Coordinates of C-alpha atoms in Angstrom, one line a residue:
M1 CA -75.3 -189.8 63.7
K2 CA -78.4 -192.0 63.7
I3 CA -80.6 -192.6 60.7
Q4 CA -83.6 -191.0 62.5
D5 CA -81.5 -187.8 63.0
L6 CA -81.0 -187.3 59.3
P7 CA -80.7 -184.9 57.5
Y8 CA -77.4 -183.4 58.8
P9 CA -77.8 -179.8 60.1
D10 CA -74.5 -179.1 58.3
P11 CA -73.0 -181.8 56.0
G12 CA -69.7 -180.0 55.9
V13 CA -67.5 -178.6 53.1
P14 CA -66.3 -181.5 51.0
D15 CA -62.7 -181.9 49.7
A16 CA -63.5 -182.0 45.9
R17 CA -59.9 -181.9 44.6
S18 CA -60.1 -185.5 43.6
G19 CA -62.1 -188.7 44.0
P20 CA -59.7 -190.3 46.6
R21 CA -59.6 -187.0 48.6
F22 CA -63.4 -186.9 48.6
L23 CA -63.6 -190.4 49.9
W24 CA -61.0 -189.6 52.6
W25 CA -63.1 -186.5 53.6
L26 CA -66.2 -188.7 53.8
F27 CA -64.3 -191.2 56.0
R28 CA -63.1 -188.5 58.4
N29 CA -66.7 -187.3 58.8
Q30 CA -67.8 -190.9 59.5
Q31 CA -65.2 -191.7 62.2
G32 CA -67.8 -192.2 65.0
G33 CA -69.7 -194.7 63.0
Q34 CA -66.6 -196.5 61.7
L35 CA -65.2 -196.9 65.3
K36 CA -68.6 -198.4 66.4
A37 CA -68.5 -200.8 63.4
L38 CA -64.9 -201.7 64.2
A39 CA -65.8 -202.6 67.8
W40 CA -68.8 -204.8 66.9
G41 CA -66.8 -206.3 64.0
L42 CA -63.9 -207.3 66.3
L43 CA -66.4 -209.0 68.6
H44 CA -67.9 -210.9 65.7
F45 CA -64.7 -211.9 63.8
L46 CA -62.8 -212.8 67.0
S47 CA -65.7 -214.9 68.2
V48 CA -65.7 -216.8 64.9
S49 CA -61.9 -217.1 65.0
A50 CA -61.9 -218.4 68.5
L51 CA -64.2 -221.4 67.6
P52 CA -61.3 -223.5 66.3
F53 CA -59.4 -223.1 69.6
C54 CA -62.5 -224.3 71.5
V55 CA -62.8 -227.2 69.1
G56 CA -59.1 -228.1 69.5
V57 CA -59.4 -228.0 73.3
A58 CA -62.5 -230.2 73.1
V59 CA -60.8 -232.7 70.8
Q60 CA -57.7 -232.9 73.0
A61 CA -59.9 -233.3 76.1
V62 CA -61.5 -236.3 74.5
V63 CA -58.1 -237.8 73.6
D64 CA -56.9 -237.2 77.1
R65 CA -60.2 -238.3 78.7
S66 CA -60.5 -235.0 80.6
G67 CA -64.1 -234.1 81.5
E68 CA -63.1 -230.9 83.1
R69 CA -61.4 -229.5 80.0
L70 CA -64.3 -230.7 77.9
A71 CA -66.7 -228.7 80.0
L72 CA -64.4 -225.7 79.7
A73 CA -64.4 -226.1 76.0
G74 CA -68.2 -226.3 76.0
G75 CA -68.4 -223.1 78.0
L76 CA -66.0 -221.3 75.7
L77 CA -68.1 -222.5 72.7
V78 CA -71.2 -221.0 74.2
L79 CA -69.5 -217.6 74.8
C80 CA -68.1 -217.6 71.3
C81 CA -71.4 -218.4 69.7
A82 CA -73.1 -215.6 71.8
G83 CA -70.3 -213.1 70.8
N84 CA -70.7 -214.2 67.2
A85 CA -74.5 -213.6 67.1
I86 CA -74.4 -210.3 69.0
G87 CA -71.4 -209.0 67.1
E88 CA -72.8 -209.9 63.7
T89 CA -76.1 -208.3 64.4
F90 CA -74.7 -205.0 65.6
L91 CA -72.0 -205.0 63.0
H92 CA -74.6 -205.2 60.2
R93 CA -76.6 -202.5 61.9
A94 CA -73.6 -200.2 62.2
A95 CA -72.4 -200.9 58.7
V96 CA -75.8 -200.2 57.1
T97 CA -76.1 -197.0 59.3
N98 CA -72.7 -195.9 57.9
W99 CA -73.8 -196.6 54.4
I100 CA -77.1 -194.6 54.7
T101 CA -75.6 -191.7 56.6
A102 CA -72.7 -191.4 54.2
A103 CA -75.0 -191.5 51.2
A104 CA -77.2 -188.9 52.9
R105 CA -74.2 -186.6 53.5
V106 CA -73.2 -186.9 49.8
Q107 CA -76.7 -186.2 48.6
Q108 CA -76.9 -183.2 50.9
V109 CA -73.7 -181.6 49.6
L110 CA -74.8 -182.4 46.0
A111 CA -78.2 -180.8 46.6
R112 CA -76.6 -177.8 48.2
K113 CA -74.3 -177.4 45.2
A114 CA -77.2 -177.8 42.7
A115 CA -79.1 -175.1 44.6
Q116 CA -76.1 -172.8 44.6
L117 CA -75.4 -173.2 40.8
G118 CA -79.1 -173.1 39.8
S119 CA -79.7 -173.5 36.0
A120 CA -76.0 -172.9 35.4
L121 CA -75.4 -176.5 36.6
T122 CA -76.8 -178.2 33.5
R123 CA -74.9 -175.8 31.3
R124 CA -71.6 -177.0 32.7
V125 CA -72.5 -180.7 33.4
A126 CA -74.7 -182.9 31.3
A127 CA -78.1 -183.5 32.8
G128 CA -77.6 -187.3 32.6
E129 CA -74.4 -187.1 34.5
V130 CA -76.1 -185.1 37.3
V131 CA -78.8 -187.8 37.5
S132 CA -76.1 -190.6 37.5
V133 CA -74.1 -188.9 40.3
S134 CA -77.1 -188.2 42.5
T135 CA -78.5 -191.7 42.3
G136 CA -76.2 -194.6 41.3
D137 CA -72.9 -192.9 42.2
V138 CA -74.1 -192.0 45.7
E139 CA -75.1 -195.7 46.3
K140 CA -71.7 -196.9 45.3
I141 CA -69.9 -194.4 47.5
G142 CA -72.1 -195.5 50.4
W143 CA -71.2 -199.2 49.5
F144 CA -67.5 -198.4 49.9
V145 CA -68.1 -196.8 53.3
E146 CA -70.2 -199.8 54.4
A147 CA -67.5 -202.3 53.1
W148 CA -64.8 -200.4 55.0
S149 CA -66.8 -200.9 58.2
R150 CA -66.3 -204.7 57.9
F151 CA -62.9 -204.6 56.3
T152 CA -61.1 -202.9 59.1
A153 CA -62.4 -205.4 61.6
A154 CA -61.5 -208.3 59.3
A155 CA -58.0 -207.0 58.8
V156 CA -57.4 -206.6 62.6
T157 CA -58.8 -210.1 63.2
I158 CA -56.4 -211.7 60.7
V159 CA -53.4 -210.0 62.3
V160 CA -54.6 -211.1 65.8
V161 CA -55.2 -214.7 64.7
C162 CA -51.8 -214.9 63.0
V163 CA -50.0 -213.7 66.1
G164 CA -52.1 -216.0 68.2
L165 CA -51.3 -219.1 66.1
V166 CA -47.5 -218.2 66.2
V167 CA -47.7 -218.2 69.9
Y168 CA -50.0 -221.2 70.2
Q169 CA -48.1 -223.5 67.8
P170 CA -45.0 -221.8 66.3
A171 CA -44.2 -224.5 63.7
L172 CA -47.6 -224.3 62.0
G173 CA -48.3 -220.7 63.0
V174 CA -45.4 -219.3 61.1
L175 CA -46.6 -221.1 57.9
V176 CA -50.0 -219.6 58.4
A177 CA -48.6 -216.1 59.3
V178 CA -46.6 -216.1 56.1
G179 CA -49.3 -217.6 53.9
L180 CA -52.2 -215.4 54.8
P181 CA -50.7 -212.0 53.8
V182 CA -49.8 -213.7 50.5
L183 CA -53.4 -214.7 50.0
A184 CA -54.6 -211.2 50.9
L185 CA -52.2 -209.4 48.5
A186 CA -52.2 -212.0 45.7
V187 CA -55.0 -210.3 43.7
L188 CA -53.4 -206.8 43.8
P189 CA -51.8 -207.2 40.4
L190 CA -55.2 -207.8 38.9
L191 CA -56.9 -204.8 40.5
P192 CA -55.7 -202.1 38.1
R193 CA -57.1 -204.0 35.1
A194 CA -60.3 -204.7 37.0
T195 CA -60.6 -201.1 37.9
R196 CA -60.1 -199.9 34.3
R197 CA -62.8 -202.3 33.1
A198 CA -65.1 -201.1 35.8
D199 CA -64.4 -197.4 34.8
F200 CA -65.1 -198.3 31.2
Q201 CA -68.4 -199.9 32.2
R202 CA -69.4 -196.8 34.2
E203 CA -68.5 -194.5 31.3
K204 CA -70.7 -196.6 29.0
A205 CA -73.5 -196.7 31.6
G206 CA -73.4 -192.9 32.1
R207 CA -73.6 -192.4 28.3
A208 CA -76.7 -194.7 28.1
T209 CA -78.3 -192.8 31.0
E210 CA -77.7 -189.5 29.3
L211 CA -79.2 -190.8 26.1
A212 CA -82.2 -192.2 27.9
S213 CA -82.7 -188.9 29.8
D214 CA -82.5 -186.8 26.7
T215 CA -84.8 -189.1 24.8
V216 CA -87.5 -189.1 27.5
A217 CA -87.2 -185.3 27.8
G218 CA -87.8 -184.8 24.1
L219 CA -90.2 -187.7 23.6
R220 CA -93.1 -185.4 22.5
V221 CA -90.9 -183.7 19.9
L222 CA -89.5 -187.1 18.7
R223 CA -93.0 -188.4 18.1
G224 CA -93.8 -185.3 16.2
I225 CA -90.9 -185.6 13.8
G226 CA -91.0 -189.4 13.6
G227 CA -87.6 -189.8 15.3
E228 CA -88.6 -192.4 17.9
E229 CA -87.1 -195.4 16.1
L230 CA -83.8 -193.6 15.4
F231 CA -83.3 -192.7 19.0
L232 CA -84.5 -196.1 20.1
D233 CA -81.9 -197.7 17.9
R234 CA -79.2 -195.5 19.4
Y235 CA -80.3 -196.5 22.9
R236 CA -80.3 -200.2 22.0
S237 CA -76.7 -199.8 20.7
A238 CA -75.6 -197.9 23.9
S239 CA -77.3 -200.6 26.0
Q240 CA -75.5 -203.4 24.2
D241 CA -72.2 -201.5 24.8
V242 CA -73.0 -201.4 28.5
R243 CA -73.8 -205.1 28.5
H244 CA -70.5 -206.0 26.8
A245 CA -68.5 -203.8 29.2
A246 CA -70.3 -205.4 32.2
V247 CA -69.5 -208.9 31.0
R248 CA -65.8 -208.0 30.5
S249 CA -65.7 -206.5 34.0
A250 CA -67.5 -209.5 35.5
R251 CA -65.0 -211.8 34.0
M252 CA -62.1 -210.1 35.7
W253 CA -63.9 -210.1 39.1
S254 CA -64.8 -213.8 38.6
L255 CA -61.1 -214.5 38.1
I256 CA -60.3 -212.5 41.3
S257 CA -62.9 -214.5 43.2
A258 CA -61.6 -217.8 41.9
I259 CA -58.1 -216.9 43.1
Q260 CA -59.5 -216.0 46.5
V261 CA -60.9 -219.6 46.7
L262 CA -58.0 -221.4 45.1
L263 CA -55.1 -220.0 47.2
P264 CA -56.7 -220.6 50.7
G265 CA -57.3 -224.2 49.5
L266 CA -53.7 -224.6 48.6
L267 CA -52.6 -223.1 51.9
L268 CA -54.9 -225.5 53.7
I269 CA -53.4 -228.5 51.9
A270 CA -49.9 -227.3 52.7
V271 CA -50.8 -226.9 56.4
V272 CA -52.5 -230.3 56.7
W273 CA -49.6 -232.0 54.9
Y274 CA -47.0 -230.3 57.1
G275 CA -49.1 -230.8 60.2
V276 CA -49.5 -234.5 59.7
H277 CA -45.8 -234.7 59.2
L278 CA -45.2 -232.9 62.5
A279 CA -47.9 -235.0 64.3
R280 CA -46.2 -238.2 63.2
Q281 CA -43.0 -236.9 64.7
G282 CA -44.8 -236.0 67.9
R283 CA -44.0 -232.3 67.6
V284 CA -47.7 -231.3 67.6
S285 CA -50.8 -232.8 69.2
V286 CA -54.0 -233.8 67.5
G287 CA -55.8 -230.9 69.2
E288 CA -53.3 -228.4 67.9
L289 CA -53.5 -229.7 64.4
V290 CA -57.3 -229.4 64.5
T291 CA -57.1 -225.9 65.9
V292 CA -54.7 -224.7 63.1
Y293 CA -56.7 -226.5 60.4
S294 CA -60.0 -225.0 61.6
S295 CA -58.5 -221.5 61.9
I296 CA -57.5 -221.5 58.3
M297 CA -60.9 -222.8 57.3
L298 CA -62.6 -219.9 59.2
L299 CA -60.1 -217.2 58.2
T300 CA -61.3 -217.6 54.6
Y301 CA -64.4 -215.7 55.8
P302 CA -62.7 -212.5 56.8
L303 CA -60.3 -212.8 53.8
R304 CA -63.4 -212.4 51.5
H305 CA -63.7 -208.9 52.8
F306 CA -60.4 -208.0 51.1
E307 CA -62.0 -208.8 47.8
E308 CA -65.1 -206.9 48.7
I309 CA -63.2 -203.7 49.7
A310 CA -61.1 -203.9 46.5
M311 CA -64.3 -204.2 44.4
A312 CA -66.1 -201.5 46.4
Y313 CA -63.2 -199.1 45.9
S314 CA -62.9 -199.9 42.2
F315 CA -66.5 -199.1 41.7
S316 CA -66.7 -196.1 44.1
R317 CA -63.5 -194.4 42.9
P318 CA -65.0 -193.2 39.5
S319 CA -68.2 -192.4 41.3
A320 CA -66.3 -190.3 43.8
R321 CA -64.4 -188.6 41.0
R322 CA -67.7 -187.7 39.2
A323 CA -69.2 -186.4 42.5
A324 CA -66.0 -184.4 43.1
R325 CA -66.2 -182.9 39.6
V326 CA -69.7 -181.6 40.3
L327 CA -68.9 -180.4 43.8
A328 CA -65.8 -178.6 42.5
L329 CA -67.9 -176.3 40.3
R330 CA -68.1 -172.7 41.4
R331 CA -70.4 -169.8 40.6
A332 CA -68.9 -167.5 38.0
T333 CA -69.1 -164.6 40.5
D334 CA -69.3 -165.2 44.3
T335 CA -68.3 -162.7 46.9
G336 CA -69.6 -164.9 49.7
G337 CA -72.4 -162.5 50.6
S338 CA -70.4 -159.6 52.1
R339 CA -73.7 -157.8 52.9
D340 CA -75.0 -160.6 55.1
G341 CA -77.9 -159.5 57.3
A342 CA -78.7 -156.4 55.2
E343 CA -82.2 -155.7 54.1
L344 CA -83.3 -156.7 50.7
P345 CA -82.6 -153.8 48.2
S346 CA -85.3 -152.3 46.0
G347 CA -85.3 -150.0 43.0
D348 CA -84.2 -150.1 39.4
L349 CA -82.5 -153.2 38.0
Y350 CA -79.4 -152.4 36.0
D351 CA -76.9 -154.5 34.1
P352 CA -73.7 -152.6 33.5
G353 CA -72.5 -155.2 31.0
T354 CA -75.3 -154.6 28.5
R355 CA -76.5 -151.3 29.9
L356 CA -80.0 -152.8 30.3
L357 CA -82.2 -150.8 32.7
A358 CA -85.5 -152.1 34.1
P359 CA -87.1 -149.2 36.0
A360 CA -88.8 -150.1 39.3
G361 CA -92.5 -150.8 39.1
Q362 CA -92.6 -151.2 35.4
L363 CA -93.0 -154.0 32.9
T364 CA -89.9 -154.1 30.7
A365 CA -89.8 -156.3 27.6
V366 CA -86.4 -157.4 26.3
V367 CA -85.9 -158.5 22.7
C368 CA -82.8 -160.6 21.8
G369 CA -82.1 -162.1 18.4
D370 CA -80.2 -164.9 20.0
P371 CA -82.3 -167.1 22.4
D372 CA -79.1 -168.4 24.1
A373 CA -77.9 -164.9 24.8
A374 CA -81.4 -164.1 26.2
G375 CA -81.0 -167.0 28.6
R376 CA -77.6 -165.9 29.8
L377 CA -78.8 -162.4 30.3
A378 CA -81.8 -163.6 32.3
E379 CA -79.3 -165.5 34.5
R380 CA -77.2 -162.4 35.0
L381 CA -80.3 -160.4 36.0
G382 CA -81.0 -163.1 38.7
G383 CA -77.6 -162.7 40.2
H384 CA -76.2 -166.1 39.3
P385 CA -74.5 -165.8 35.9
S386 CA -72.8 -168.7 34.2
E387 CA -70.0 -166.4 33.0
E388 CA -67.8 -163.9 34.9
G389 CA -68.7 -160.2 34.5
T390 CA -69.8 -157.1 36.4
S391 CA -72.5 -157.7 38.9
V392 CA -76.1 -156.6 38.2
L393 CA -77.3 -153.8 40.4
L394 CA -80.6 -153.7 42.2
G395 CA -81.3 -150.2 43.7
G396 CA -77.5 -149.6 43.3
V397 CA -76.6 -152.7 45.3
P398 CA -74.6 -155.4 43.5
L399 CA -76.5 -158.7 43.7
D400 CA -73.2 -160.6 44.1
E401 CA -72.7 -159.0 47.4
L402 CA -75.9 -160.4 48.8
P403 CA -76.2 -163.9 50.2
L404 CA -77.5 -166.2 47.5
D405 CA -80.8 -166.8 49.2
S406 CA -81.4 -163.1 49.6
A407 CA -80.5 -162.4 46.0
R408 CA -82.9 -165.0 44.8
T409 CA -85.6 -163.7 47.1
A410 CA -85.2 -160.2 45.6
V411 CA -85.0 -161.4 42.0
L412 CA -86.7 -164.5 40.8
V413 CA -85.8 -165.9 37.3
Q414 CA -88.0 -168.3 35.4
D415 CA -86.1 -169.8 32.6
K416 CA -87.5 -170.9 29.3
D417 CA -87.8 -174.6 30.3
P418 CA -89.2 -174.6 33.9
V419 CA -89.6 -178.0 35.6
L420 CA -92.8 -179.2 37.2
L421 CA -92.2 -181.7 40.0
S422 CA -94.6 -184.6 40.5
G423 CA -97.3 -184.1 43.2
T424 CA -100.5 -182.2 43.7
L425 CA -101.1 -178.7 42.3
R426 CA -101.3 -177.5 45.9
E427 CA -97.8 -178.8 46.5
L428 CA -96.6 -177.3 43.3
L429 CA -97.8 -173.9 44.4
D430 CA -96.5 -174.3 48.0
V431 CA -93.5 -172.0 47.4
P432 CA -92.0 -169.1 49.5
K433 CA -94.3 -166.1 48.8
S434 CA -95.2 -162.7 50.1
G435 CA -98.8 -163.7 50.8
D436 CA -100.2 -160.7 48.8
I437 CA -101.1 -162.9 45.8
G438 CA -103.3 -165.9 46.2
A439 CA -103.2 -169.1 44.2
E440 CA -106.5 -168.2 42.5
E441 CA -105.2 -164.8 41.4
A442 CA -102.0 -166.3 40.0
L443 CA -103.8 -169.1 38.2
A444 CA -106.3 -166.7 36.7
A445 CA -103.5 -164.3 35.5
A446 CA -101.7 -167.2 33.9
Q447 CA -105.0 -168.3 32.2
C448 CA -105.0 -171.8 33.7
A449 CA -108.7 -172.4 33.7
D450 CA -108.5 -175.1 31.0
V451 CA -105.5 -176.6 32.7
L452 CA -107.4 -177.0 36.0
A453 CA -110.3 -178.6 34.2
A454 CA -107.9 -181.1 32.5
L455 CA -106.2 -181.9 35.8
V456 CA -109.6 -182.7 37.4
Q457 CA -110.7 -184.7 34.4
G458 CA -107.5 -186.8 34.6
S459 CA -107.7 -187.4 38.3
L460 CA -110.1 -190.1 39.5
D461 CA -110.3 -189.0 43.2
A462 CA -109.9 -185.2 43.1
D463 CA -112.8 -182.9 42.9
D464 CA -110.7 -179.9 43.9
P465 CA -108.2 -178.9 41.1
M466 CA -105.7 -178.1 43.9
D467 CA -105.7 -181.8 44.9
A468 CA -105.2 -183.1 41.3
R469 CA -101.9 -184.8 40.8
I470 CA -99.3 -183.7 38.3
T471 CA -97.2 -186.4 36.7
E472 CA -93.4 -186.3 36.6
R473 CA -92.2 -183.1 34.8
G474 CA -95.9 -182.6 33.9
R475 CA -95.6 -185.0 31.0
S476 CA -99.4 -185.5 30.8
L477 CA -99.8 -181.8 30.0
S478 CA -99.1 -180.0 26.8
G479 CA -96.1 -177.6 26.5
G480 CA -98.4 -174.6 26.8
Q481 CA -100.2 -176.0 29.9
R482 CA -96.9 -176.6 31.6
Q483 CA -95.7 -173.1 30.8
R484 CA -98.8 -171.6 32.3
L485 CA -98.6 -173.6 35.5
A486 CA -94.9 -172.6 35.9
L487 CA -95.9 -168.9 35.3
A488 CA -98.6 -169.1 38.0
R489 CA -96.0 -170.6 40.4
S490 CA -93.7 -167.7 39.7
L491 CA -96.5 -165.1 40.0
I492 CA -97.6 -166.4 43.4
T493 CA -94.1 -165.9 44.9
D494 CA -94.6 -162.1 44.2
P495 CA -90.8 -161.2 44.2
E496 CA -89.6 -157.7 44.1
V497 CA -88.3 -158.4 40.6
L498 CA -89.6 -161.1 38.3
V499 CA -87.6 -162.1 35.2
L500 CA -89.5 -164.3 32.7
D501 CA -87.6 -165.9 29.8
E502 CA -90.1 -166.7 27.0
P503 CA -93.0 -167.5 29.3
T504 CA -95.5 -167.9 26.5
S505 CA -93.5 -169.5 23.6
A506 CA -95.8 -172.6 23.6
V507 CA -99.1 -170.8 24.1
D508 CA -101.6 -169.8 21.3
S509 CA -101.9 -166.2 20.5
H510 CA -105.4 -165.7 21.9
T511 CA -104.4 -167.1 25.3
E512 CA -101.1 -165.2 25.1
A513 CA -102.9 -161.8 24.8
R514 CA -104.9 -162.5 27.9
I515 CA -101.8 -163.7 29.8
A516 CA -100.0 -160.5 28.8
Q517 CA -102.8 -158.4 30.3
G518 CA -103.1 -160.6 33.3
V519 CA -99.4 -160.4 34.2
R520 CA -99.5 -156.6 33.7
D521 CA -102.4 -156.2 36.0
L522 CA -101.2 -158.6 38.7
R523 CA -97.6 -157.2 38.7
A524 CA -98.7 -153.6 38.8
G525 CA -96.3 -151.6 40.9
R526 CA -93.7 -154.5 40.8
T527 CA -90.7 -154.7 38.5
T528 CA -91.1 -157.3 35.8
V529 CA -88.7 -158.2 33.0
V530 CA -89.9 -160.4 30.1
F531 CA -87.6 -161.8 27.4
T532 CA -89.8 -162.3 24.4
S533 CA -90.3 -161.5 20.7
S534 CA -94.1 -161.8 20.8
P535 CA -95.8 -158.7 19.5
L536 CA -98.7 -159.3 21.9
L537 CA -96.4 -159.1 25.0
L538 CA -94.3 -156.4 23.6
D539 CA -97.3 -154.1 22.9
R540 CA -98.3 -154.3 26.5
A541 CA -94.9 -153.5 28.0
D542 CA -94.2 -150.1 29.5
R543 CA -90.8 -150.2 28.0
V544 CA -89.2 -152.3 25.3
V545 CA -85.4 -152.8 25.0
L546 CA -83.6 -154.3 22.1
V547 CA -80.3 -156.1 22.9
H548 CA -78.1 -156.8 20.0
E549 CA -74.7 -158.5 20.2
G550 CA -74.6 -158.0 24.0
E551 CA -75.5 -154.3 24.1
V552 CA -78.7 -152.3 24.3
T553 CA -79.1 -150.7 20.9
A554 CA -82.7 -149.3 21.1
V555 CA -85.2 -148.4 23.8
G556 CA -88.8 -147.3 23.3
A557 CA -92.4 -148.4 22.8
H558 CA -93.2 -151.5 20.7
R559 CA -94.9 -149.6 17.9
E560 CA -92.2 -146.9 17.8
L561 CA -89.4 -149.5 17.5
V562 CA -91.3 -151.5 14.8
H563 CA -91.4 -148.4 12.6
G564 CA -88.0 -146.9 13.4
E565 CA -85.6 -149.8 14.2
P566 CA -85.0 -152.3 11.3
R567 CA -83.2 -154.8 13.5
Y568 CA -86.0 -154.8 16.0
R569 CA -88.6 -155.3 13.2
A570 CA -86.6 -158.1 11.8
V571 CA -86.7 -160.1 15.1
V572 CA -90.3 -159.3 15.9
T573 CA -91.8 -159.9 12.4
R574 CA -89.2 -162.6 11.6
E575 CA -88.1 -161.0 8.4
T576 CA -85.7 -162.8 6.1
D577 CA -82.6 -161.0 4.9
E578 CA -84.2 -160.4 1.5
E579 CA -87.3 -158.9 3.1
A580 CA -85.2 -156.7 5.3
A581 CA -83.3 -155.5 2.3
S582 CA -86.5 -154.7 0.5
N583 CA -87.9 -152.8 3.4
S584 CA -84.7 -150.8 3.8
A585 CA -84.7 -149.9 0.1
A586 CA -88.3 -148.7 0.2
P587 CA -89.0 -145.0 0.2
S588 CA -90.5 -145.2 3.7
N589 CA -90.2 -147.5 6.7
A590 CA -93.8 -146.6 7.7
T591 CA -95.3 -149.8 6.4
L592 CA -94.7 -153.5 7.1
D593 CA -94.1 -156.0 4.4
K594 CA -97.2 -158.1 3.7
T595 CA -95.0 -161.2 3.4
A596 CA -93.8 -160.6 6.9
L597 CA -97.4 -160.3 8.2
T598 CA -98.3 -163.6 6.5
K599 CA -95.1 -165.1 7.9
V600 CA -96.0 -164.1 11.4
R601 CA -99.5 -165.5 11.0
N602 CA -98.2 -168.8 9.6
E603 CA -95.5 -169.3 12.2
Q604 CA -97.6 -168.8 15.3
P605 CA -97.0 -171.8 17.7
E606 CA -99.5 -174.6 17.3
L607 CA -98.7 -176.5 20.5
D608 CA -102.0 -175.7 22.4
E609 CA -105.2 -177.0 20.8
G610 CA -108.4 -175.1 21.2
P611 CA -111.4 -173.7 19.3
A612 CA -110.0 -170.1 19.6
K613 CA -106.8 -170.8 17.7
A614 CA -108.0 -169.7 14.3
S615 CA -109.5 -166.5 15.6
A616 CA -106.4 -165.9 17.7
L617 CA -104.2 -166.0 14.7
D618 CA -106.5 -163.6 12.9
D619 CA -106.2 -161.3 16.0
V620 CA -102.4 -161.2 15.5
L621 CA -102.7 -160.3 11.8
K622 CA -105.3 -157.6 12.6
E623 CA -103.1 -156.0 15.2
L624 CA -100.1 -155.9 12.8
E625 CA -102.4 -154.4 10.1
E626 CA -103.5 -151.7 12.6
I627 CA -99.8 -151.0 13.2
E628 CA -99.4 -150.6 9.4
E629 CA -102.3 -148.3 9.1
S630 CA -101.2 -146.1 12.0
A631 CA -97.8 -145.8 10.2

């Protein structure tokens, strides 16, 4: 695989049973690149290792006054230098290619897993850990693959040189052949401690990353409640823990490096002392002594790769373990798409678990007292639940039996915290769509006129709002503006079934009323399910369903349920327990508590600024008063 051929058509199915098994799977899929690196590495290292032999021949030729052998030594030196230059160049190229292609393979399998799990991923793994795995951990796994490319060639070279020295000069060669393995394995007792310190450092770094990610995500809220300094102090403390752990880890690796320098020096002294003793006895020539001495000097170069591979493995092992933990996650229900190739179903959307029915072509509003339960139910309706259970049916067809991409084409779920990626508005709205709904219609239905104006005003070189750039996660926009752009993106896809989880929770009431009407008009004839407790949305729904403790307990129109269902009224009007008891004790449930009306008015979200806010809140109170009068 070449870099220009990326991405992989199929990155394969990883072995996620453990970190080492994952690394072994990655190595098996990189065999072609590893063999190429081994070939170039052998050319490079053997050319370097042959230089002492050439020098020894040249020295002995000078001693013997042999011009012919001196010329031969010069020719061999030229060949070795050429082999060294060519081998090192292409070894580096092959090793870096292995690094990049291995990292790309890991990123592809991680991206595929994230796409399969959807929003359930961050429910089962911390968002900071997902970020750490997909960035820093991928880099360290790639480093191990790249280090292995050079290590194998270095190890083979050391074996060849040891055998060659034993044959060339047995007396000194045996000493070198015994000493070099000792040098290579001398640091093994220190590796477990170094690995533990590296793991501890990674753990602290991951914690700091999670804390930073959570802090940045909630920065607007932190500023509102004055919690910036508190979280900043927590991050400073976490950062200092990472620094201390990194220093302790670096000390151990420094000790390993010092041993890797000290022991070859001791071996060199021993060889020189013993070689001089043999030379004085006439058992070795000057050229042979120079050859063995130079070989040991140059073998310290491939020996350094033993330290590098040990360090790379120590750092990549916890990274591989975290990657394997993410890749080992499975969807709660997955039949593998037994209806592969079948047409997309259509019809009523029905959840046997809660007995929730969303008739085809209607706008169904769902009220849940528990926001978390609403989020889980929305995931179930989309065919990718975070918990095991009976599959949701679309037109009588279980969504679990459809391929994942088909299920998501049929049912689109927008959760309560949709993400806006950085880029232009045109790129944001460039999503798979039916083509029946244009960008202008979707933006108009989501009431994005003021958002478009704000985007143009904030862009220096964009006259067309579609070319205006959106910052990362839409941080330059308010919460309500982000919600409306996300809603427009969902509307433009025009799926058979659209599930919206609190799509207007950060929008003022006046805008919310227009969004409710816009969504109803644009989705006419399509199935739409909205999880909300807003009276403005509920009053415009064809059908309202109350889900209490995991079951449907009431179905009807908004006004009917407000009058006849106390639990529904408690959620919609946000009654306290005392107010609910007072209403239930009253002679008639036909009127709403004035305190509840005032409470609704006072608790309307104030996230979007605008001149219409005051009148919008009055509209809410007026509507509730009309409900009271009609009762």
